[in-house]
Tab-separated table of N, CA and C in Angstrom:
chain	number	residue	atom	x	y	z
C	1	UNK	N	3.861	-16.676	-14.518
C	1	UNK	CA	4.686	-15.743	-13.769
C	1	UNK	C	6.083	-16.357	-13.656
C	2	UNK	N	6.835	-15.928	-14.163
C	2	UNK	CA	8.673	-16.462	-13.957
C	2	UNK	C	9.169	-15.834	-12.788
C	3	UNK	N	10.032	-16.749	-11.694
C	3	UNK	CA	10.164	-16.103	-10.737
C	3	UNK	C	11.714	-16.191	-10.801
C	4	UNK	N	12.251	-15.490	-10.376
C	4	UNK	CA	13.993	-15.094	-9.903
C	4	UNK	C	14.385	-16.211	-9.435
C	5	UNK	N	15.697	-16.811	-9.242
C	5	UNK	CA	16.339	-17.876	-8.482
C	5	UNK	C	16.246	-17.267	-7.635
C	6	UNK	N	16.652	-16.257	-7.314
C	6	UNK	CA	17.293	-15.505	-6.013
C	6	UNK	C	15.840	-14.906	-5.103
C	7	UNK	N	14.563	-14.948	-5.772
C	7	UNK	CA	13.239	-15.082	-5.423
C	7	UNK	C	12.914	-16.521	-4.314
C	8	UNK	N	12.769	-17.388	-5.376
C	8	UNK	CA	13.048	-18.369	-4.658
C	8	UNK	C	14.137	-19.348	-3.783
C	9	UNK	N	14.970	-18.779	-3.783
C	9	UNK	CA	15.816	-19.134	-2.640
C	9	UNK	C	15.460	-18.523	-1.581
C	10	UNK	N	15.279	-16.880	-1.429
C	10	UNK	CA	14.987	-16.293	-0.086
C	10	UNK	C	13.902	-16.861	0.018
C	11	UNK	N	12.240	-16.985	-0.762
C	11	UNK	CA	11.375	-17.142	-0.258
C	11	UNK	C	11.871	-19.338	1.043
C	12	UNK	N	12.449	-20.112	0.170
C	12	UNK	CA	12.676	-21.292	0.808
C	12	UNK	C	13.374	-20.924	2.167
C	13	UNK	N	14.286	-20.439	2.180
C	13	UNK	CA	15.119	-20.311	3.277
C	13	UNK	C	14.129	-19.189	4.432
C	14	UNK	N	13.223	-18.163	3.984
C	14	UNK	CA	12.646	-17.796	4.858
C	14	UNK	C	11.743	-18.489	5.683
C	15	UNK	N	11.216	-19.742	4.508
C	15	UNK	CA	10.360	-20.912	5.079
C	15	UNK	C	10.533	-21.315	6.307
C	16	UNK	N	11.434	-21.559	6.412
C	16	UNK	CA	12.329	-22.785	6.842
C	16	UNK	C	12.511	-21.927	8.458
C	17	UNK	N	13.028	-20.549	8.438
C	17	UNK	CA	12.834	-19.480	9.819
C	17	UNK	C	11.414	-19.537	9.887
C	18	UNK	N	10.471	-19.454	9.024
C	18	UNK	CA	9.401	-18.750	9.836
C	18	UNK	C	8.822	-20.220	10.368
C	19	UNK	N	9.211	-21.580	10.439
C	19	UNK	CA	8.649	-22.518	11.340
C	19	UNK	C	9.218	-22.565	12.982
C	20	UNK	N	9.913	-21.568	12.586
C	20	UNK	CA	10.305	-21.391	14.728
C	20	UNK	C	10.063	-20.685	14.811
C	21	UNK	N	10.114	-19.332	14.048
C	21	UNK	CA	9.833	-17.872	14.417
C	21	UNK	C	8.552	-17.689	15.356
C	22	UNK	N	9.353	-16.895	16.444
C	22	UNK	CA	8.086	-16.335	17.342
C	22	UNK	C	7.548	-14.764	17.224
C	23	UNK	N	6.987	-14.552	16.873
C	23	UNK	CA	5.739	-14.634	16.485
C	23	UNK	C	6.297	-14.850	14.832
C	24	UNK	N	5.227	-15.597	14.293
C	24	UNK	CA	5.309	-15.888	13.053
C	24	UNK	C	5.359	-14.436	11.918
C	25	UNK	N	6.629	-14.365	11.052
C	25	UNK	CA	6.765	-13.030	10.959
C	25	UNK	C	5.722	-13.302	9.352
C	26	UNK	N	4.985	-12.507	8.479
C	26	UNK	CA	4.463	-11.924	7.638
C	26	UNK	C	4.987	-12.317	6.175
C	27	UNK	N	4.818	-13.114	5.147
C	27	UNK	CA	5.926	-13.038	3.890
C	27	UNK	C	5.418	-11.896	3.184
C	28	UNK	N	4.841	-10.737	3.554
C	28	UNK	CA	5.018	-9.545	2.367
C	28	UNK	C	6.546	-9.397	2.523
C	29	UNK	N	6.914	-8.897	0.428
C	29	UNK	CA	7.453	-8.256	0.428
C	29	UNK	C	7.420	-6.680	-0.603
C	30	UNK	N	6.511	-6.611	0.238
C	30	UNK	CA	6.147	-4.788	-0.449
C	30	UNK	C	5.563	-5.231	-1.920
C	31	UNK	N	5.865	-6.110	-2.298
C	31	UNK	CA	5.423	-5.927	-4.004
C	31	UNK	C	4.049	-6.599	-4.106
C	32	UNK	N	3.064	-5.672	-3.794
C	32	UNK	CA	1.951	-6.307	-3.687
C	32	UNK	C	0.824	-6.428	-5.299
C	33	UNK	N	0.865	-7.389	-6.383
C	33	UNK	CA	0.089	-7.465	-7.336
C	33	UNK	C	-0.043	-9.089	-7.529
C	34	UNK	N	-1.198	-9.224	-7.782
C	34	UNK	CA	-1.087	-10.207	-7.848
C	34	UNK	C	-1.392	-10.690	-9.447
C	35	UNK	N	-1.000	-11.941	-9.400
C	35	UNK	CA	-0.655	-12.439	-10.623
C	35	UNK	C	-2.431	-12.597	-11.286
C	36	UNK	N	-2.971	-12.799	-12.366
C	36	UNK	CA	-4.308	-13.430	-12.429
C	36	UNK	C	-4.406	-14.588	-13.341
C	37	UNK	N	-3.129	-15.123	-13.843
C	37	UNK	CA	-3.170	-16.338	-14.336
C	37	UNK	C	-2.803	-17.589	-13.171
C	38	UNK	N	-1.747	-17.438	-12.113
C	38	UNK	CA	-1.676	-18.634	-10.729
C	38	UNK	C	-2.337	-17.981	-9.691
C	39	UNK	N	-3.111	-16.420	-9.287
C	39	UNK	CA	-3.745	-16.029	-8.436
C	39	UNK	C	-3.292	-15.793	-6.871
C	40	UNK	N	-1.805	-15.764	-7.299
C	40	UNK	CA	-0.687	-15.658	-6.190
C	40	UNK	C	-0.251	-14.276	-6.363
C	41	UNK	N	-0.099	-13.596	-5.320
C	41	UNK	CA	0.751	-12.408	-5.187
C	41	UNK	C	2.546	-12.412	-5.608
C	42	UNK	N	2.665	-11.677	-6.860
C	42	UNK	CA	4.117	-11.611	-7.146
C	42	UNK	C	5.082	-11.277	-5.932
C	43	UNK	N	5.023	-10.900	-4.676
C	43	UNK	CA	5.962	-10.723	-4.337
C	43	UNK	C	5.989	-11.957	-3.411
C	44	UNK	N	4.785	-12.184	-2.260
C	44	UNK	CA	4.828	-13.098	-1.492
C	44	UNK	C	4.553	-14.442	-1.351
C	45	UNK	N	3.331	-14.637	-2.964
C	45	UNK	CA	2.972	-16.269	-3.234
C	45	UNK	C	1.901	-16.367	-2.541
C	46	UNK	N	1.270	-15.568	-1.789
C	46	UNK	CA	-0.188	-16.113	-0.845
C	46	UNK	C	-1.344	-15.695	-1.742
C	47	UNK	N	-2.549	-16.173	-1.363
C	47	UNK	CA	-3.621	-15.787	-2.681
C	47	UNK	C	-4.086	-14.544	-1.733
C	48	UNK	N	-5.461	-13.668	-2.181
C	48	UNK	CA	-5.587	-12.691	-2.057
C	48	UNK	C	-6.399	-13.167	-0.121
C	49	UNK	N	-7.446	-14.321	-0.290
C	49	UNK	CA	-7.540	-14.691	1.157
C	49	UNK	C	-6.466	-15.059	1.980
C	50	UNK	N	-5.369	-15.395	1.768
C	50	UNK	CA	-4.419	-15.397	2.769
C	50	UNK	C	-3.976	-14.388	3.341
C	51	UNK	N	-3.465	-13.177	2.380
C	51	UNK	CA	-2.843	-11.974	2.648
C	51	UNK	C	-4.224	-11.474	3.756
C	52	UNK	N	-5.404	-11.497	3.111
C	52	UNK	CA	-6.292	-10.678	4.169
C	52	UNK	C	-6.344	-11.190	5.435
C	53	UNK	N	-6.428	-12.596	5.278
C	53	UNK	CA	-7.000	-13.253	6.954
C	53	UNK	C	-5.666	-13.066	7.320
C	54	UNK	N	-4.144	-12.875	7.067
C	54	UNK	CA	-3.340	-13.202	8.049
C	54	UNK	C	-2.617	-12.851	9.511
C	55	UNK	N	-3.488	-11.473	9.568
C	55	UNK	CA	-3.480	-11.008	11.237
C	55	UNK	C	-4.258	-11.710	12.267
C	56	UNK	N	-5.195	-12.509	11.632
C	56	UNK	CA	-6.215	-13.261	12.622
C	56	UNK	C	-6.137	-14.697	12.689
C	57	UNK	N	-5.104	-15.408	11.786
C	57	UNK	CA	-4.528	-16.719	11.388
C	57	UNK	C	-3.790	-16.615	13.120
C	58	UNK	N	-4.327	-18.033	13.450
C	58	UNK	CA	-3.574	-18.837	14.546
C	58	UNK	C	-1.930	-19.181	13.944
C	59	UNK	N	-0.678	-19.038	14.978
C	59	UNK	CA	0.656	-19.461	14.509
C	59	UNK	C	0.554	-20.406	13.471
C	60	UNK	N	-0.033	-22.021	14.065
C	60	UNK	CA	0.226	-22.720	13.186
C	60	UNK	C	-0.473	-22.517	11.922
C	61	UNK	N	-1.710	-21.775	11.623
C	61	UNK	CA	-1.700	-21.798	10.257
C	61	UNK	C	-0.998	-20.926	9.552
C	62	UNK	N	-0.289	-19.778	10.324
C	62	UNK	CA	0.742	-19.102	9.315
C	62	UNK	C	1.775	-19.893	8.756
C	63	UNK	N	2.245	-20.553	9.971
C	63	UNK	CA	3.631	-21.765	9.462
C	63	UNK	C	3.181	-22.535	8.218
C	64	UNK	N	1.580	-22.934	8.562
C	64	UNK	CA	0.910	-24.113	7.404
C	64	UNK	C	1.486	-23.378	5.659
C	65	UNK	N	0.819	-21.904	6.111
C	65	UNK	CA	1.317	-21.275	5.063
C	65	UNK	C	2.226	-21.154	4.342
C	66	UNK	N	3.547	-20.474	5.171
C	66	UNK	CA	4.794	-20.241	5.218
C	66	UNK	C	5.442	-21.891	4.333
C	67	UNK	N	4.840	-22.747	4.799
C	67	UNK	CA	5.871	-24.473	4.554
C	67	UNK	C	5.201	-24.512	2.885
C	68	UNK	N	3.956	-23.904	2.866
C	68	UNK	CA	3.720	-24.387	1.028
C	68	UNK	C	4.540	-23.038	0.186
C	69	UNK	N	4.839	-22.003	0.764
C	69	UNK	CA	5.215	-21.014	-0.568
C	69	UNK	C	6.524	-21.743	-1.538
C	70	UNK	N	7.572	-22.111	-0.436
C	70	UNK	CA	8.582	-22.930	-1.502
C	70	UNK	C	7.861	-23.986	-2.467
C	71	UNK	N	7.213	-24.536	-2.239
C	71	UNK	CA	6.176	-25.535	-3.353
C	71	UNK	C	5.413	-24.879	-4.278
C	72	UNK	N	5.016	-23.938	-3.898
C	72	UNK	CA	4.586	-22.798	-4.798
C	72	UNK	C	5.415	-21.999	-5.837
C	73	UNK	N	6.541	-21.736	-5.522
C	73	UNK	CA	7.354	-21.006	-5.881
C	73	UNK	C	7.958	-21.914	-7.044
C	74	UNK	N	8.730	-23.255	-6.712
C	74	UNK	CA	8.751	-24.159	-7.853
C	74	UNK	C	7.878	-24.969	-8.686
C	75	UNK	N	6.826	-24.484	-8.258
C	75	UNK	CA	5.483	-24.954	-9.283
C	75	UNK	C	5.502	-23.727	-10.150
C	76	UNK	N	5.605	-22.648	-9.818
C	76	UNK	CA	6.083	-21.292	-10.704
C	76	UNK	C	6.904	-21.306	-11.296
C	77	UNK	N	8.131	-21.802	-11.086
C	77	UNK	CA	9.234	-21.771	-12.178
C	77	UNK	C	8.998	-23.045	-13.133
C	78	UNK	N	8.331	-23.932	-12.710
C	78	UNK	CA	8.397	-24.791	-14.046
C	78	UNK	C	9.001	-25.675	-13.577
């Protein structure tokens, strides 16, 4: 999956808000397919169990979340 610079810049910099953010806000962004070669969702980077459990995820494991997508995101670009 090749991702946008401009992909991964918002996704890092959103990182980075959603570790104070109260209430921990959601990384959809509408583009919901997921990839089936890295098993990450093209728009947001979470696998298909993240996206489901994440209304019932305690804060800190959303943040847990939220802090790997930038690592994710440049493991995607190569």
């Amino acid at each position: 999956m090749a991702l946008p610079a401009a992909l991964i810049k918002d996704i890092t910099r959103r990182a980075r808000s959603a570790q104070t953010a109260q209430p921990v806000p959601s990384p959809c962004r509408n583009v919901c397919r997921m990839d089936a070669a890295s098993g990450y969702c093209e728009g947001c980077l979470r696998t298909i169990e993240e996206i489901a459990g994440w209304s019932a995820m305690s804060e800190d494991d959303k943040r847990r979340i939220w802090a790997q997508l930038p690592q994710r995101a440049a493991w995607l670009a190569g």
